[in-house]
């Protein structure tokens, strides 16, 4: 089985919701969601980015939002900024939940590329602590504290504003050019993340903020879970110009499996086959090359394609790549090796 390293999941939300049973949900599953240890093992998943995310009063998985997203065009307003003092306890709770999974002996929170490879070689899931939206980081001293706690990947925004920048709304059809760029604090955050070698994730960031990071950062540009705007005109997707900037930096894009970011019509219904995913991969490969394309599922955070219902179904995607004409070496790069190589370039070996 070809191993898979995943660019984004929201499983920690389910662990926190389960309370004292969180580790059991990880070890045995609970019949819900997209991901747990048994399904990761069944799908060949060796690790990935485990996101900490502060719940929003409204979002794309609300009943009314789903109804709107089933009938494009739509343009949902950005949720309001989450205050730091509200965000911090949520982030601490989620970081603690991830560390609790580590204590089961089945997962390691990895902080180096060498540690990642060691965890995989020894049969444990290699988990990267990722923060999606930097509301829980008050200042650069706090960033250093989070780094010491294991944070190695940071998205300055989710799809709402923070003290550091502005996210894109859930809108179709829409350009990602939806607002101003980074704040002064955001520019300081980029510089400090570069110094600490915390990977900056550009998914959810608007075009102006993307351009600011591209101009400021000395690290490869990365969008952990995004799709192609030329195929699906969602504000969340990347334009060819953005893809070319990522390619110029020797960066990477992890393909998001969210059906509404894949479907050319933008509708929030399950993708009916995997052909559209292959069109996105073809487009990414054309611009980024075979070393710049990876996978970023958004498991437990989005509506999945019909044939990719959870982590156990990942062999369906790999098989579709093979049938599409991708060779074994290219599939292996997309499935796992490109992420590991990117982290070596971002973090150092």
Coordinates of C-alpha atoms in Angstrom, one line a residue:
X1 CA 0.0 0.0 0.0
X2 CA 1.3 3.4 -0.9
X3 CA 1.6 5.5 2.2
X4 CA -0.3 8.8 2.6
X5 CA 0.7 11.9 4.5
X6 CA -2.3 14.3 4.8
X7 CA -2.1 18.1 4.8
X8 CA -5.1 18.9 6.9
X9 CA -7.7 17.4 9.2
X10 CA -10.0 18.7 11.9
X11 CA -10.2 15.5 13.9
X12 CA -9.1 17.2 17.2
X13 CA -12.5 18.9 17.3
X14 CA -14.1 15.4 17.6
X15 CA -11.6 14.4 20.3
X16 CA -12.5 17.5 22.4
X17 CA -16.2 17.0 21.9
X18 CA -15.9 13.4 23.2
X19 CA -14.4 14.6 26.5
X20 CA -13.0 11.8 28.6
X21 CA -13.7 9.4 25.7
X22 CA -11.5 11.3 23.3
X23 CA -8.7 8.8 23.2
X24 CA -11.2 5.9 22.7
X25 CA -12.6 7.7 19.7
X26 CA -9.1 7.8 18.3
X27 CA -8.2 4.2 19.1
X28 CA -11.5 2.5 18.2
X29 CA -13.6 5.1 16.2
X30 CA -17.2 6.0 17.1
X31 CA -18.9 5.5 13.7
X32 CA -18.9 9.2 12.9
X33 CA -16.7 11.6 11.0
X34 CA -13.9 10.8 8.5
X35 CA -10.9 9.8 10.5
X36 CA -9.6 7.8 13.5
X37 CA -6.7 5.4 14.0
X38 CA -8.3 2.3 12.5
X39 CA -9.4 4.1 9.4
X40 CA -6.0 5.8 9.0
X41 CA -4.3 2.4 9.1
X42 CA -6.8 1.0 6.6
X43 CA -6.2 3.8 4.2
X44 CA -2.4 3.8 4.6
X45 CA -2.1 7.1 6.3
X46 CA 1.2 7.5 8.1
X47 CA 0.6 11.1 9.4
X48 CA -0.6 14.5 8.8
X49 CA -1.4 18.0 10.0
X50 CA -3.8 18.0 13.0
X51 CA -5.5 21.4 13.1
X52 CA -6.5 23.4 16.1
X53 CA -9.4 25.7 15.2
X54 CA -11.5 28.1 17.2
X55 CA -15.2 27.4 16.7
X56 CA -17.0 30.2 15.0
X57 CA -20.6 31.4 15.9
X58 CA -21.5 30.7 12.2
X59 CA -19.7 28.7 9.5
X60 CA -20.0 26.7 6.3
X61 CA -21.4 23.6 8.0
X62 CA -24.4 25.3 9.5
X63 CA -27.8 24.3 8.1
X64 CA -28.6 27.6 6.5
X65 CA -25.1 27.9 5.1
X66 CA -25.4 24.4 3.5
X67 CA -28.6 25.4 1.9
X68 CA -27.1 28.6 0.4
X69 CA -24.0 26.7 -0.8
X70 CA -26.2 24.2 -2.6
X71 CA -27.7 27.0 -4.8
X72 CA -24.9 29.1 -6.3
X73 CA -24.2 31.9 -6.6
X74 CA -23.6 32.6 -3.0
X75 CA -21.5 35.0 -0.9
X76 CA -21.5 34.3 2.8
X77 CA -20.3 37.2 5.0
X78 CA -17.1 36.6 7.0
X79 CA -17.7 35.8 10.6
X80 CA -16.5 38.4 13.1
X81 CA -13.0 38.2 14.6
X82 CA -12.7 36.0 17.7
X83 CA -11.2 37.8 20.7
X84 CA -7.9 36.4 21.9
X85 CA -9.2 35.8 25.5
X86 CA -12.0 33.6 24.0
X87 CA -9.7 31.8 21.6
X88 CA -6.9 30.9 24.0
X89 CA -8.7 28.4 26.2
X90 CA -10.1 26.6 23.2
X91 CA -6.6 26.3 21.7
X92 CA -5.1 25.0 24.9
X93 CA -7.8 22.4 25.2
X94 CA -7.2 21.2 21.7
X95 CA -3.4 21.1 22.1
X96 CA -3.9 19.1 25.3
X97 CA -6.2 16.7 23.4
X98 CA -3.6 16.1 20.8
X99 CA -1.0 15.4 23.5
X100 CA -3.4 13.0 25.1
X101 CA -3.5 11.0 21.9
X102 CA 0.3 10.9 22.0
X103 CA 0.1 9.2 25.4
X104 CA -1.7 6.3 23.8
X105 CA 1.6 5.3 22.2
X106 CA 0.1 5.3 18.7
X107 CA 0.9 8.8 17.6
X108 CA 3.8 11.3 18.0
X109 CA 3.6 15.1 17.8
X110 CA 6.6 15.6 15.6
X111 CA 8.7 18.7 15.5
X112 CA 11.4 17.8 13.0
X113 CA 11.6 16.0 9.6
X114 CA 14.0 13.4 11.2
X115 CA 11.5 12.8 14.0
X116 CA 8.7 12.5 11.4
X117 CA 10.6 9.8 9.5
X118 CA 11.4 8.0 12.8
X119 CA 7.8 7.9 13.9
X120 CA 6.7 6.5 10.6
X121 CA 9.5 3.9 10.6
X122 CA 8.4 2.8 14.1
X123 CA 4.7 2.4 13.1
X124 CA 3.3 5.4 14.8
X125 CA 1.2 8.2 13.3
X126 CA 3.3 11.3 12.7
X127 CA 1.2 14.3 13.8
X128 CA 2.0 17.9 13.1
X129 CA 0.5 20.4 15.5
X130 CA -1.1 23.1 13.2
X131 CA -3.1 26.2 14.2
X132 CA -5.7 27.3 11.7
X133 CA -6.3 30.9 12.5
X134 CA -3.9 32.7 14.9
X135 CA -6.5 34.2 17.3
X136 CA -4.9 32.3 20.2
X137 CA -1.5 34.0 19.7
X138 CA -1.5 37.4 21.4
X139 CA 2.1 38.4 20.4
X140 CA 5.5 37.1 19.4
X141 CA 6.3 36.0 23.0
X142 CA 3.2 33.8 22.8
X143 CA 4.3 32.4 19.4
X144 CA 7.6 31.3 21.0
X145 CA 5.7 29.6 23.8
X146 CA 3.5 27.8 21.3
X147 CA 6.6 26.7 19.3
X148 CA 8.0 25.3 22.6
X149 CA 4.8 23.4 23.0
X150 CA 5.2 21.8 19.6
X151 CA 3.5 24.1 17.1
X152 CA 5.2 23.8 13.7
X153 CA 2.5 25.0 11.3
X154 CA 0.4 28.1 11.4
X155 CA -2.3 29.6 9.2
X156 CA -2.6 33.3 10.1
X157 CA -6.3 33.2 9.3
X158 CA -9.3 30.9 8.9
X159 CA -12.1 32.5 6.8
X160 CA -12.5 35.4 9.2
X161 CA -10.3 38.3 10.2
X162 CA -7.6 38.1 12.9
X163 CA -5.1 40.6 14.3
X164 CA -2.8 39.4 11.5
X165 CA -4.8 39.4 8.3
X166 CA -8.0 38.7 6.5
X167 CA -9.5 35.4 5.3
X168 CA -11.6 34.8 2.2
X169 CA -15.4 34.3 2.5
X170 CA -17.2 31.2 1.4
X171 CA -18.3 32.6 -2.0
X172 CA -18.9 31.2 -5.5
X173 CA -18.1 32.5 -8.0
X174 CA -15.6 34.8 -6.5
X175 CA -12.0 35.9 -6.8
X176 CA -9.8 35.5 -3.7
X177 CA -9.1 39.2 -4.0
X178 CA -11.5 40.1 -1.3
X179 CA -9.9 42.6 1.1
X180 CA -6.7 44.2 2.5
X181 CA -3.4 42.5 3.2
X182 CA -1.5 41.7 6.3
X183 CA -1.5 44.0 9.3
X184 CA 1.7 45.3 10.8
X185 CA 1.3 42.5 13.4
X186 CA 0.9 40.0 10.5
X187 CA 4.1 41.1 9.0
X188 CA 5.9 40.6 12.3
X189 CA 4.3 37.2 12.6
X190 CA 5.7 36.1 9.2
X191 CA 9.2 37.2 10.1
X192 CA 9.0 35.4 13.5
X193 CA 7.7 32.2 11.9
X194 CA 10.5 32.3 9.5
X195 CA 13.0 32.6 12.3
X196 CA 11.4 29.8 14.3
X197 CA 10.9 27.7 11.1
X198 CA 7.2 27.4 11.7
X199 CA 5.5 26.6 8.3
X200 CA 3.1 29.3 7.2
X201 CA -0.1 27.9 5.6
X202 CA -1.7 30.2 3.0
X203 CA -5.0 28.3 2.7
X204 CA -8.0 30.6 3.7
X205 CA -5.9 33.7 3.3
X206 CA -7.1 36.4 0.8
X207 CA -5.1 37.3 -2.2
X208 CA -3.5 40.5 -0.7
X209 CA -2.4 38.7 2.4
X210 CA -1.0 35.8 0.2
X211 CA 1.0 38.4 -1.8
X212 CA 2.3 40.0 1.3
X213 CA 3.6 36.7 2.7
X214 CA 5.1 35.8 -0.7
X215 CA 7.0 39.1 -0.6
X216 CA 8.1 38.8 3.0
X217 CA 8.8 35.1 3.6
X218 CA 12.1 33.3 2.9
X219 CA 10.4 29.9 3.2
X220 CA 8.6 27.8 0.6
X221 CA 5.0 29.0 0.1
X222 CA 2.5 26.4 1.1
X223 CA -1.3 26.0 0.8
X224 CA -2.1 22.9 2.8
X225 CA -5.7 22.3 1.7
X226 CA -6.7 24.2 -1.4
X227 CA -7.9 23.6 -5.0
X228 CA -7.7 25.2 -8.4
X229 CA -9.6 28.4 -9.1
X230 CA -9.5 27.9 -12.9
X231 CA -11.6 24.7 -12.4
X232 CA -13.8 25.8 -9.5
X233 CA -14.2 29.6 -9.0
X234 CA -14.5 29.5 -5.2
X235 CA -12.9 32.3 -3.3
X236 CA -11.1 29.5 -1.3
X237 CA -9.3 28.3 -4.4
X238 CA -5.9 29.4 -5.8
X239 CA -5.6 31.3 -9.1
X240 CA -2.9 30.3 -11.6
X241 CA -0.9 33.4 -10.6
X242 CA -0.9 32.2 -7.0
X243 CA 0.1 28.7 -8.1
X244 CA 3.0 30.2 -10.1
X245 CA 4.2 32.1 -7.1
X246 CA 4.1 28.9 -5.0
X247 CA 6.0 27.1 -7.8
X248 CA 8.7 29.9 -7.9
X249 CA 9.3 29.4 -4.2
X250 CA 9.6 25.6 -4.5
X251 CA 6.5 25.3 -2.4
X252 CA 3.6 23.0 -2.3
X253 CA -0.2 22.7 -2.6
X254 CA -2.2 19.9 -0.8
X255 CA -5.3 19.1 -2.8
X256 CA -8.5 19.7 -0.7
X257 CA -11.2 17.0 -1.0
X258 CA -14.1 19.3 -0.1
X259 CA -16.7 18.7 -2.8
X260 CA -17.7 22.3 -3.1
X261 CA -14.1 23.4 -3.8
X262 CA -13.7 20.7 -6.4
X263 CA -17.0 20.8 -8.4
X264 CA -17.0 23.2 -11.3
X265 CA -20.5 24.3 -10.4
X266 CA -19.4 25.1 -6.8
X267 CA -22.4 23.3 -5.3
X268 CA -22.2 21.7 -1.8
X269 CA -23.2 18.2 -2.9
X270 CA -20.9 15.1 -2.8
X271 CA -18.6 14.9 -5.8
X272 CA -20.0 12.0 -7.7
X273 CA -16.7 10.6 -9.1
X274 CA -13.0 11.3 -8.7
X275 CA -12.5 12.5 -12.3
X276 CA -12.8 16.1 -11.2
X277 CA -10.1 15.6 -8.5
X278 CA -7.8 14.3 -11.3
X279 CA -8.5 17.4 -13.3
X280 CA -7.4 19.5 -10.3
X281 CA -4.3 17.3 -9.9
X282 CA -3.4 17.6 -13.6
X283 CA -3.6 21.4 -13.4
X284 CA -1.5 21.6 -10.2
X285 CA 1.1 19.3 -11.8
X286 CA 1.2 21.5 -14.9
X287 CA 2.2 24.6 -12.9
X288 CA 3.9 23.2 -9.8
X289 CA 5.6 20.2 -11.2
X290 CA 5.7 16.7 -9.7
X291 CA 7.5 17.9 -6.6
X292 CA 5.0 20.6 -5.7
X293 CA 1.7 18.7 -5.4
X294 CA 0.4 16.7 -2.4
X295 CA -2.8 15.9 -0.6
X296 CA -4.7 17.9 2.0
X297 CA -8.0 16.2 2.8
X298 CA -9.9 18.5 5.2
X299 CA -11.2 15.3 6.8
X300 CA -13.7 16.1 9.6
X301 CA -14.1 19.6 8.3
X302 CA -15.9 19.3 4.9
X303 CA -18.2 17.4 2.7
X304 CA -16.3 14.5 1.1
X305 CA -16.7 13.0 -2.4
X306 CA -18.9 9.9 -2.6
X307 CA -16.0 7.6 -3.4
X308 CA -13.7 9.2 -0.8
X309 CA -16.0 9.1 2.2
X310 CA -13.3 8.7 4.9
X311 CA -9.6 7.9 5.4
X312 CA -10.2 4.2 4.8
X313 CA -11.3 5.0 1.2
X314 CA -7.9 6.6 0.2
X315 CA -6.9 3.6 -1.9
X316 CA -9.8 4.6 -4.2
X317 CA -8.0 7.9 -4.9
X318 CA -4.6 6.3 -5.4
X319 CA -6.2 3.7 -7.7
X320 CA -7.8 6.5 -9.7
X321 CA -4.5 8.2 -10.1
X322 CA -3.0 5.0 -11.4
X323 CA -5.8 4.4 -13.9
X324 CA -5.4 8.0 -15.0
X325 CA -1.8 7.2 -16.1
X326 CA 0.2 8.4 -13.1
X327 CA 3.2 6.2 -12.5
X328 CA 4.0 4.7 -9.1
X329 CA 6.8 7.2 -8.4
X330 CA 4.6 10.2 -9.1
X331 CA 1.7 8.7 -7.0
X332 CA 4.1 8.1 -4.1
X333 CA 5.4 11.7 -4.3
X334 CA 1.9 13.2 -4.3
X335 CA 0.7 10.8 -1.5
X336 CA 3.5 11.4 1.0
X337 CA 7.0 12.1 -0.1
X338 CA 6.3 15.7 -1.3
X339 CA 5.0 16.7 2.1
X340 CA 8.0 15.2 3.9
X341 CA 10.5 16.9 1.4
X342 CA 8.7 20.2 1.9
X343 CA 9.0 20.0 5.6
X344 CA 12.7 19.3 5.3
X345 CA 13.0 22.4 3.2
X346 CA 10.9 24.4 5.7
X347 CA 12.1 23.1 9.0
X348 CA 15.5 21.8 8.1
X349 CA 16.5 18.1 8.1

